[in-house]
């Protein structure tokens, strides 16, 4: 009799190390905020939502923002945008793209490589890699590359409803963004989308955000 003993070697590898690091971050957050706010922050940072109360889930569902509780491409994009702004303030150019790719890979691993995060992460990596190579990136091509890469790693992911909805929604936004931006450009600025992009890039970026 006595305490059970672990037989065999302890599992290792990058996934295990990232899982342990994710658990450590969650514990540190809950140590500083031992309440529902700590659980919420831990869920947004690490993607682990098992500690959220049913009441909080219901409130977010009624407000129509329950998708914010799951770490997704939105969180990854905000994270990369903050890093980009920070590095831009430090007047870094080429190093900025490399640092952003490394940050995307780290966050993908930290959140457990969920489908939505991997999709957004691969698209961001392809975009940044194209800029580093002096090439233009295409959203639909990046999306297609991301889904092919995911299915090569896990062919059964094709049957995931969440994955299908995520990719279809992103593809719809990417396909409609260009025509919608051109329509807004002609209506509000009196010029075509390509002309506005060349002459007033900030206005074009704003209209692109509104179109999406």
PDB file of C-alpha atoms in Angstrom:
ATOM      1  CA  UNK A   1       0.000   0.000   0.000  1.00  0.00           C
ATOM      2  CA  UNK A   2       0.954   3.638  -0.252  1.00  0.00           C
ATOM      3  CA  UNK A   3       0.875   6.487  -2.733  1.00  0.00           C
ATOM      4  CA  UNK A   4       0.679   5.515  -6.400  1.00  0.00           C
ATOM      5  CA  UNK A   5       3.932   5.740  -8.317  1.00  0.00           C
ATOM      6  CA  UNK A   6       4.335   6.959 -11.875  1.00  0.00           C
ATOM      7  CA  UNK A   7       5.716   4.178 -14.074  1.00  0.00           C
ATOM      8  CA  UNK A   8       7.700   5.063 -17.189  1.00  0.00           C
ATOM      9  CA  UNK A   9       9.157   8.282 -18.427  1.00  0.00           C
ATOM     10  CA  UNK A  10       7.397  11.588 -18.124  1.00  0.00           C
ATOM     11  CA  UNK A  11       6.062  12.760 -21.509  1.00  0.00           C
ATOM     12  CA  UNK A  12       7.994  15.612 -23.005  1.00  0.00           C
ATOM     13  CA  UNK A  13       8.158  17.635 -26.145  1.00  0.00           C
ATOM     14  CA  UNK A  14       7.178  21.090 -27.254  1.00  0.00           C
ATOM     15  CA  UNK A  15       3.427  20.574 -26.836  1.00  0.00           C
ATOM     16  CA  UNK A  16       3.867  19.422 -23.243  1.00  0.00           C
ATOM     17  CA  UNK A  17       6.169  22.345 -22.454  1.00  0.00           C
ATOM     18  CA  UNK A  18       3.684  24.815 -23.931  1.00  0.00           C
ATOM     19  CA  UNK A  19       0.798  23.198 -22.032  1.00  0.00           C
ATOM     20  CA  UNK A  20       2.714  23.483 -18.763  1.00  0.00           C
ATOM     21  CA  UNK A  21       3.604  27.107 -19.527  1.00  0.00           C
ATOM     22  CA  UNK A  22      -0.058  27.827 -20.333  1.00  0.00           C
ATOM     23  CA  UNK A  23      -1.121  26.248 -17.045  1.00  0.00           C
ATOM     24  CA  UNK A  24       1.468  28.332 -15.204  1.00  0.00           C
ATOM     25  CA  UNK A  25       0.206  31.556 -16.757  1.00  0.00           C
ATOM     26  CA  UNK A  26      -3.345  30.649 -15.779  1.00  0.00           C
ATOM     27  CA  UNK A  27      -2.319  29.933 -12.196  1.00  0.00           C
ATOM     28  CA  UNK A  28      -0.445  33.245 -11.939  1.00  0.00           C
ATOM     29  CA  UNK A  29      -3.459  35.163 -13.233  1.00  0.00           C
ATOM     30  CA  UNK A  30      -5.799  33.413 -10.789  1.00  0.00           C
ATOM     31  CA  UNK A  31      -3.354  34.063  -7.963  1.00  0.00           C
ATOM     32  CA  UNK A  32      -3.522  37.809  -8.615  1.00  0.00           C
ATOM     33  CA  UNK A  33      -7.259  37.839  -9.477  1.00  0.00           C
ATOM     34  CA  UNK A  34      -8.932  34.994  -7.567  1.00  0.00           C
ATOM     35  CA  UNK A  35     -12.421  35.754  -8.889  1.00  0.00           C
ATOM     36  CA  UNK A  36     -14.491  35.576 -12.085  1.00  0.00           C
ATOM     37  CA  UNK A  37     -12.463  38.415 -13.591  1.00  0.00           C
ATOM     38  CA  UNK A  38      -9.332  36.325 -13.219  1.00  0.00           C
ATOM     39  CA  UNK A  39     -11.063  33.376 -14.895  1.00  0.00           C
ATOM     40  CA  UNK A  40     -12.171  35.638 -17.726  1.00  0.00           C
ATOM     41  CA  UNK A  41      -8.688  37.071 -18.227  1.00  0.00           C
ATOM     42  CA  UNK A  42      -7.150  33.589 -18.093  1.00  0.00           C
ATOM     43  CA  UNK A  43      -9.619  32.379 -20.725  1.00  0.00           C
ATOM     44  CA  UNK A  44      -8.810  35.282 -23.040  1.00  0.00           C
ATOM     45  CA  UNK A  45      -5.062  34.787 -22.670  1.00  0.00           C
ATOM     46  CA  UNK A  46      -4.721  31.003 -22.682  1.00  0.00           C
ATOM     47  CA  UNK A  47      -7.913  29.800 -24.367  1.00  0.00           C
ATOM     48  CA  UNK A  48      -8.926  27.615 -21.392  1.00  0.00           C
ATOM     49  CA  UNK A  49     -12.565  28.353 -20.617  1.00  0.00           C
ATOM     50  CA  UNK A  50     -13.407  25.529 -18.218  1.00  0.00           C
ATOM     51  CA  UNK A  51     -13.296  27.893 -15.237  1.00  0.00           C
ATOM     52  CA  UNK A  52     -15.921  30.298 -16.565  1.00  0.00           C
ATOM     53  CA  UNK A  53     -19.268  30.222 -14.778  1.00  0.00           C
ATOM     54  CA  UNK A  54     -22.470  29.370 -16.613  1.00  0.00           C
ATOM     55  CA  UNK A  55     -23.894  32.776 -15.655  1.00  0.00           C
ATOM     56  CA  UNK A  56     -20.995  34.582 -17.336  1.00  0.00           C
ATOM     57  CA  UNK A  57     -21.334  32.446 -20.444  1.00  0.00           C
ATOM     58  CA  UNK A  58     -25.055  33.209 -20.533  1.00  0.00           C
ATOM     59  CA  UNK A  59     -24.488  36.962 -20.176  1.00  0.00           C
ATOM     60  CA  UNK A  60     -21.999  36.967 -23.044  1.00  0.00           C
ATOM     61  CA  UNK A  61     -24.360  34.867 -25.156  1.00  0.00           C
ATOM     62  CA  UNK A  62     -27.273  37.268 -24.561  1.00  0.00           C
ATOM     63  CA  UNK A  63     -25.048  40.201 -25.504  1.00  0.00           C
ATOM     64  CA  UNK A  64     -24.060  38.445 -28.731  1.00  0.00           C
ATOM     65  CA  UNK A  65     -20.340  38.486 -27.917  1.00  0.00           C
ATOM     66  CA  UNK A  66     -19.807  34.913 -26.743  1.00  0.00           C
ATOM     67  CA  UNK A  67     -17.191  34.491 -29.503  1.00  0.00           C
ATOM     68  CA  UNK A  68     -14.903  36.798 -27.516  1.00  0.00           C
ATOM     69  CA  UNK A  69     -14.540  34.116 -24.849  1.00  0.00           C
ATOM     70  CA  UNK A  70     -12.734  31.797 -27.271  1.00  0.00           C
ATOM     71  CA  UNK A  71      -9.245  32.752 -28.388  1.00  0.00           C
ATOM     72  CA  UNK A  72      -9.508  33.259 -32.138  1.00  0.00           C
ATOM     73  CA  UNK A  73      -8.052  35.160 -35.044  1.00  0.00           C
ATOM     74  CA  UNK A  74      -9.406  38.393 -33.557  1.00  0.00           C
ATOM     75  CA  UNK A  75      -7.240  38.064 -30.463  1.00  0.00           C
ATOM     76  CA  UNK A  76      -4.228  37.055 -32.556  1.00  0.00           C
ATOM     77  CA  UNK A  77      -4.658  40.030 -34.881  1.00  0.00           C
ATOM     78  CA  UNK A  78      -4.902  42.458 -31.948  1.00  0.00           C
ATOM     79  CA  UNK A  79      -1.829  40.881 -30.351  1.00  0.00           C
ATOM     80  CA  UNK A  80       0.218  41.184 -33.565  1.00  0.00           C
ATOM     81  CA  UNK A  81      -1.017  44.744 -34.146  1.00  0.00           C
ATOM     82  CA  UNK A  82       0.220  45.756 -30.690  1.00  0.00           C
ATOM     83  CA  UNK A  83       3.612  44.183 -31.340  1.00  0.00           C
ATOM     84  CA  UNK A  84       3.785  45.873 -34.749  1.00  0.00           C
ATOM     85  CA  UNK A  85       3.020  49.274 -33.216  1.00  0.00           C
ATOM     86  CA  UNK A  86       5.604  48.732 -30.467  1.00  0.00           C
ATOM     87  CA  UNK A  87       8.353  47.719 -32.895  1.00  0.00           C
ATOM     88  CA  UNK A  88       7.418  50.532 -35.284  1.00  0.00           C
ATOM     89  CA  UNK A  89       7.917  52.990 -32.443  1.00  0.00           C
ATOM     90  CA  UNK A  90      11.418  51.542 -32.045  1.00  0.00           C
ATOM     91  CA  UNK A  91      12.109  52.247 -35.754  1.00  0.00           C
ATOM     92  CA  UNK A  92      12.643  48.581 -36.595  1.00  0.00           C
ATOM     93  CA  UNK A  93      11.759  47.433 -40.102  1.00  0.00           C
ATOM     94  CA  UNK A  94      13.053  44.016 -41.129  1.00  0.00           C
ATOM     95  CA  UNK A  95      13.388  42.847 -37.538  1.00  0.00           C
ATOM     96  CA  UNK A  96       9.719  43.757 -37.049  1.00  0.00           C
ATOM     97  CA  UNK A  97       8.504  41.137 -39.514  1.00  0.00           C
ATOM     98  CA  UNK A  98      10.692  38.405 -38.030  1.00  0.00           C
ATOM     99  CA  UNK A  99       9.591  39.284 -34.491  1.00  0.00           C
ATOM    100  CA  UNK A 100       5.926  39.223 -35.513  1.00  0.00           C
ATOM    101  CA  UNK A 101       6.272  35.768 -37.084  1.00  0.00           C
ATOM    102  CA  UNK A 102       7.940  34.494 -33.902  1.00  0.00           C
ATOM    103  CA  UNK A 103       5.182  36.059 -31.781  1.00  0.00           C
ATOM    104  CA  UNK A 104       2.473  34.439 -33.915  1.00  0.00           C
ATOM    105  CA  UNK A 105       4.080  31.004 -33.564  1.00  0.00           C
ATOM    106  CA  UNK A 106       4.382  31.479 -29.797  1.00  0.00           C
ATOM    107  CA  UNK A 107       0.747  32.510 -29.377  1.00  0.00           C
ATOM    108  CA  UNK A 108      -0.442  29.638 -31.578  1.00  0.00           C
ATOM    109  CA  UNK A 109       1.349  27.207 -29.285  1.00  0.00           C
ATOM    110  CA  UNK A 110       0.236  29.000 -26.139  1.00  0.00           C
ATOM    111  CA  UNK A 111      -3.446  28.656 -27.082  1.00  0.00           C
ATOM    112  CA  UNK A 112      -3.165  24.978 -27.939  1.00  0.00           C
ATOM    113  CA  UNK A 113      -3.187  25.319 -31.748  1.00  0.00           C
ATOM    114  CA  UNK A 114      -6.954  25.753 -32.042  1.00  0.00           C
ATOM    115  CA  UNK A 115      -8.356  25.787 -35.581  1.00  0.00           C
ATOM    116  CA  UNK A 116      -9.258  29.469 -35.653  1.00  0.00           C
ATOM    117  CA  UNK A 117      -5.913  30.557 -34.230  1.00  0.00           C
ATOM    118  CA  UNK A 118      -3.931  28.337 -36.611  1.00  0.00           C
ATOM    119  CA  UNK A 119      -5.925  29.651 -39.577  1.00  0.00           C
ATOM    120  CA  UNK A 120      -5.282  33.279 -38.630  1.00  0.00           C
ATOM    121  CA  UNK A 121      -1.694  32.525 -37.613  1.00  0.00           C
ATOM    122  CA  UNK A 122      -0.757  30.875 -40.902  1.00  0.00           C
ATOM    123  CA  UNK A 123      -2.359  33.730 -42.852  1.00  0.00           C
ATOM    124  CA  UNK A 124      -0.421  36.314 -40.844  1.00  0.00           C
ATOM    125  CA  UNK A 125       2.835  34.388 -41.255  1.00  0.00           C
ATOM    126  CA  UNK A 126       2.348  34.136 -45.031  1.00  0.00           C
ATOM    127  CA  UNK A 127       1.555  37.856 -45.194  1.00  0.00           C
ATOM    128  CA  UNK A 128       4.611  38.860 -43.162  1.00  0.00           C
ATOM    129  CA  UNK A 129       6.856  36.453 -45.074  1.00  0.00           C
ATOM    130  CA  UNK A 130       5.692  37.965 -48.372  1.00  0.00           C
ATOM    131  CA  UNK A 131       6.508  41.460 -47.118  1.00  0.00           C
ATOM    132  CA  UNK A 132       9.955  40.308 -45.982  1.00  0.00           C
ATOM    133  CA  UNK A 133      10.578  38.900 -49.467  1.00  0.00           C
ATOM    134  CA  UNK A 134       9.345  42.081 -51.142  1.00  0.00           C
ATOM    135  CA  UNK A 135       6.227  40.421 -52.575  1.00  0.00           C
ATOM    136  CA  UNK A 136       2.544  41.293 -52.348  1.00  0.00           C
ATOM    137  CA  UNK A 137       0.333  38.988 -50.289  1.00  0.00           C
ATOM    138  CA  UNK A 138      -3.145  37.810 -51.258  1.00  0.00           C
ATOM    139  CA  UNK A 139      -5.739  37.067 -48.598  1.00  0.00           C
ATOM    140  CA  UNK A 140      -7.511  34.257 -50.454  1.00  0.00           C
ATOM    141  CA  UNK A 141      -4.234  32.554 -51.363  1.00  0.00           C
ATOM    142  CA  UNK A 142      -3.087  32.811 -47.753  1.00  0.00           C
ATOM    143  CA  UNK A 143      -6.409  31.360 -46.582  1.00  0.00           C
ATOM    144  CA  UNK A 144      -6.139  28.473 -49.047  1.00  0.00           C
ATOM    145  CA  UNK A 145      -2.578  27.750 -47.942  1.00  0.00           C
ATOM    146  CA  UNK A 146      -3.684  27.744 -44.308  1.00  0.00           C
ATOM    147  CA  UNK A 147      -6.501  25.229 -44.859  1.00  0.00           C
ATOM    148  CA  UNK A 148      -4.287  22.935 -46.957  1.00  0.00           C
ATOM    149  CA  UNK A 149      -1.601  22.984 -44.265  1.00  0.00           C
ATOM    150  CA  UNK A 150      -4.124  22.207 -41.529  1.00  0.00           C
ATOM    151  CA  UNK A 151      -5.653  19.320 -43.480  1.00  0.00           C
ATOM    152  CA  UNK A 152      -2.223  17.871 -44.195  1.00  0.00           C
ATOM    153  CA  UNK A 153      -1.561  17.808 -40.453  1.00  0.00           C
ATOM    154  CA  UNK A 154      -5.060  16.545 -39.566  1.00  0.00           C
ATOM    155  CA  UNK A 155      -7.302  15.392 -42.458  1.00  0.00           C
ATOM    156  CA  UNK A 156     -10.207  14.773 -40.056  1.00  0.00           C
ATOM    157  CA  UNK A 157     -10.359  18.514 -39.352  1.00  0.00           C
ATOM    158  CA  UNK A 158     -12.327  18.839 -42.595  1.00  0.00           C
ATOM    159  CA  UNK A 159     -15.366  17.434 -40.752  1.00  0.00           C
ATOM    160  CA  UNK A 160     -15.199  20.082 -38.016  1.00  0.00           C
ATOM    161  CA  UNK A 161     -18.210  22.398 -38.238  1.00  0.00           C
ATOM    162  CA  UNK A 162     -16.332  25.153 -36.444  1.00  0.00           C
ATOM    163  CA  UNK A 163     -13.480  24.951 -38.939  1.00  0.00           C
ATOM    164  CA  UNK A 164     -15.860  25.030 -41.899  1.00  0.00           C
ATOM    165  CA  UNK A 165     -17.747  28.055 -40.570  1.00  0.00           C
ATOM    166  CA  UNK A 166     -14.519  29.864 -39.714  1.00  0.00           C
ATOM    167  CA  UNK A 167     -13.036  29.402 -43.163  1.00  0.00           C
ATOM    168  CA  UNK A 168     -16.263  30.170 -45.021  1.00  0.00           C
ATOM    169  CA  UNK A 169     -16.764  33.379 -43.015  1.00  0.00           C
ATOM    170  CA  UNK A 170     -13.177  34.481 -43.622  1.00  0.00           C
ATOM    171  CA  UNK A 171     -13.410  33.620 -47.314  1.00  0.00           C
ATOM    172  CA  UNK A 172     -16.634  35.596 -47.639  1.00  0.00           C
ATOM    173  CA  UNK A 173     -15.102  38.643 -45.966  1.00  0.00           C
ATOM    174  CA  UNK A 174     -11.961  38.419 -48.109  1.00  0.00           C
ATOM    175  CA  UNK A 175     -13.926  38.003 -51.339  1.00  0.00           C
ATOM    176  CA  UNK A 176     -16.386  40.829 -50.633  1.00  0.00           C
ATOM    177  CA  UNK A 177     -13.961  43.285 -49.055  1.00  0.00           C
ATOM    178  CA  UNK A 178     -12.422  44.472 -52.331  1.00  0.00           C
ATOM    179  CA  UNK A 179     -15.693  45.205 -54.185  1.00  0.00           C
ATOM    180  CA  UNK A 180     -17.237  46.775 -51.093  1.00  0.00           C
ATOM    181  CA  UNK A 181     -14.202  49.009 -50.587  1.00  0.00           C
ATOM    182  CA  UNK A 182     -14.388  50.094 -54.231  1.00  0.00           C
ATOM    183  CA  UNK A 183     -18.092  50.885 -53.852  1.00  0.00           C
ATOM    184  CA  UNK A 184     -17.497  52.949 -50.701  1.00  0.00           C
ATOM    185  CA  UNK A 185     -14.569  54.695 -52.376  1.00  0.00           C
ATOM    186  CA  UNK A 186     -16.667  55.835 -55.328  1.00  0.00           C
ATOM    187  CA  UNK A 187     -19.601  56.877 -53.155  1.00  0.00           C
ATOM    188  CA  UNK A 188     -17.664  58.735 -50.458  1.00  0.00           C
ATOM    189  CA  UNK A 189     -14.480  59.892 -52.194  1.00  0.00           C
ATOM    190  CA  UNK A 190     -15.480  60.019 -55.849  1.00  0.00           C
ATOM    191  CA  UNK A 191     -12.569  57.853 -57.032  1.00  0.00           C
ATOM    192  CA  UNK A 192     -11.976  54.148 -57.579  1.00  0.00           C
ATOM    193  CA  UNK A 193     -10.465  51.866 -54.984  1.00  0.00           C
ATOM    194  CA  UNK A 194      -7.076  51.542 -56.719  1.00  0.00           C
ATOM    195  CA  UNK A 195      -6.756  55.302 -57.120  1.00  0.00           C
ATOM    196  CA  UNK A 196      -7.672  55.898 -53.482  1.00  0.00           C
ATOM    197  CA  UNK A 197      -5.153  53.284 -52.324  1.00  0.00           C
ATOM    198  CA  UNK A 198      -2.350  55.045 -54.200  1.00  0.00           C
ATOM    199  CA  UNK A 199      -3.271  58.630 -53.313  1.00  0.00           C
ATOM    200  CA  UNK A 200      -4.791  58.284 -49.829  1.00  0.00           C
ATOM    201  CA  UNK A 201      -3.680  54.977 -48.289  1.00  0.00           C
ATOM    202  CA  UNK A 202      -4.981  55.822 -44.815  1.00  0.00           C
ATOM    203  CA  UNK A 203      -8.470  56.551 -46.148  1.00  0.00           C
ATOM    204  CA  UNK A 204      -8.355  53.319 -48.144  1.00  0.00           C
ATOM    205  CA  UNK A 205      -7.359  51.352 -45.045  1.00  0.00           C
ATOM    206  CA  UNK A 206     -10.252  52.874 -43.103  1.00  0.00           C
ATOM    207  CA  UNK A 207     -12.745  51.966 -45.841  1.00  0.00           C
ATOM    208  CA  UNK A 208     -11.316  48.441 -45.965  1.00  0.00           C
ATOM    209  CA  UNK A 209     -11.980  48.060 -42.240  1.00  0.00           C
ATOM    210  CA  UNK A 210     -15.529  49.328 -42.673  1.00  0.00           C
ATOM    211  CA  UNK A 211     -16.104  46.923 -45.577  1.00  0.00           C
ATOM    212  CA  UNK A 212     -14.976  43.962 -43.503  1.00  0.00           C
TER     213      UNK A 212
END
